[in-house]
XYZ file of C-alpha atoms in Angstrom:
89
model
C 9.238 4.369 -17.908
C 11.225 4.265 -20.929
C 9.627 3.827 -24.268
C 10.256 0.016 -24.975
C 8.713 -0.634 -21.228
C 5.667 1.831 -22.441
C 5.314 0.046 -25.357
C 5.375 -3.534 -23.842
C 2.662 -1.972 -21.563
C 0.480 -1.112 -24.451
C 0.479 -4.489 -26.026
C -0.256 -6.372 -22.787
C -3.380 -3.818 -22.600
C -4.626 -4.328 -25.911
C -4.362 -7.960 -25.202
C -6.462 -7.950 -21.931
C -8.973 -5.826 -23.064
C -9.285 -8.080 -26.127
C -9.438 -11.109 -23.779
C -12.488 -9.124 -21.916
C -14.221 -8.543 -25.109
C -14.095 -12.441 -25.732
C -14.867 -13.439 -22.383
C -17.837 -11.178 -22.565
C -19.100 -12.488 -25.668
C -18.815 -16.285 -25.277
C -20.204 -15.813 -21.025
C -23.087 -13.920 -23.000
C -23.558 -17.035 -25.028
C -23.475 -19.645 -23.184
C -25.315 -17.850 -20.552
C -28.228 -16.907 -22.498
C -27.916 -20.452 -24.172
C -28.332 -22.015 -20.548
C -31.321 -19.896 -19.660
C -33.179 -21.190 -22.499
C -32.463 -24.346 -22.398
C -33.050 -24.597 -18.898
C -35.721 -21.722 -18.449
C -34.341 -21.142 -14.699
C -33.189 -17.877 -13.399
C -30.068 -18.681 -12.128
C -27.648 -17.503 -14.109
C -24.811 -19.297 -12.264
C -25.642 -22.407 -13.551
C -22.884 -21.614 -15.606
C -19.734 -23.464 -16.919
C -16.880 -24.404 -15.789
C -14.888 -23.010 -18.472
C -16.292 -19.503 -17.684
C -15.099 -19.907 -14.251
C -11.611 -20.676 -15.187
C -11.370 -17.936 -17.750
C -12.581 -15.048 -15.526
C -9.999 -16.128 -13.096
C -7.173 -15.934 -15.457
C -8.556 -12.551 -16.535
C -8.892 -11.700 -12.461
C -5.091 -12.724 -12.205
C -3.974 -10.819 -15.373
C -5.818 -7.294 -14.290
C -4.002 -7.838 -10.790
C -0.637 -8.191 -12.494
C -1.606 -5.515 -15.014
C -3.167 -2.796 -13.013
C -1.800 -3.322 -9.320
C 1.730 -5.367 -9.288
C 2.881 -2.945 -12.407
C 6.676 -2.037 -12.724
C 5.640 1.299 -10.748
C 4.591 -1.172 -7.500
C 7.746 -2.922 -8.136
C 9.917 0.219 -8.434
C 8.360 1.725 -5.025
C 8.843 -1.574 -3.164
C 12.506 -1.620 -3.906
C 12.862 1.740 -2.967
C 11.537 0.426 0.228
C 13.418 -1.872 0.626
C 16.887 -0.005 -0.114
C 15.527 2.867 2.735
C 15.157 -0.170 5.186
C 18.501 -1.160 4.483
C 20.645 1.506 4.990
C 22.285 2.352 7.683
C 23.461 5.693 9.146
C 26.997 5.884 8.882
C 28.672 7.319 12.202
C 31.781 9.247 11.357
């Protein structure tokens, strides 16, 4: 990985961790908002806009930590092994 890739890397981070640290503090909120104003244990009584959120979060993490430029670099390596062929001489 070559230092403008690294630092590209970095930023995206910093940006989902902030986006965590947001996420946390508005679900705490509105969560503790609902169980007062409710007074019911279910803490899933939640909103809609929480919902959304954590799945774009769930979708960034997968890009960010699992289907990273290393995933991509071994599946093309893959994929060049599969395609070559033995040359017969």
């Amino acid at each position: 990985m070559d230092y403008n890739n690294a630092q590209k890397r970095v930023k995206e981070l910093k940006s989902f961790y902030k986006n965590c640290m947001w996420f946390g503090i508005v679900a705490a909120i509105i969560l503790t908002r609902n169980f007062f104003k409710f007074l019911e244990t279910d803490i899933f009584h939640g909103s809609i806009i929480l919902t959304i959120w954590a799945i774009i979060l769930a979708v960034k993490a997968l890009r960010l930590f699992i289907l990273d430029s290393e995933w991509e670099n071994k599946i093309i390596e893959e994929e060049l092994k599969k395609t070559k062929k033995p040359i017969n001489f």
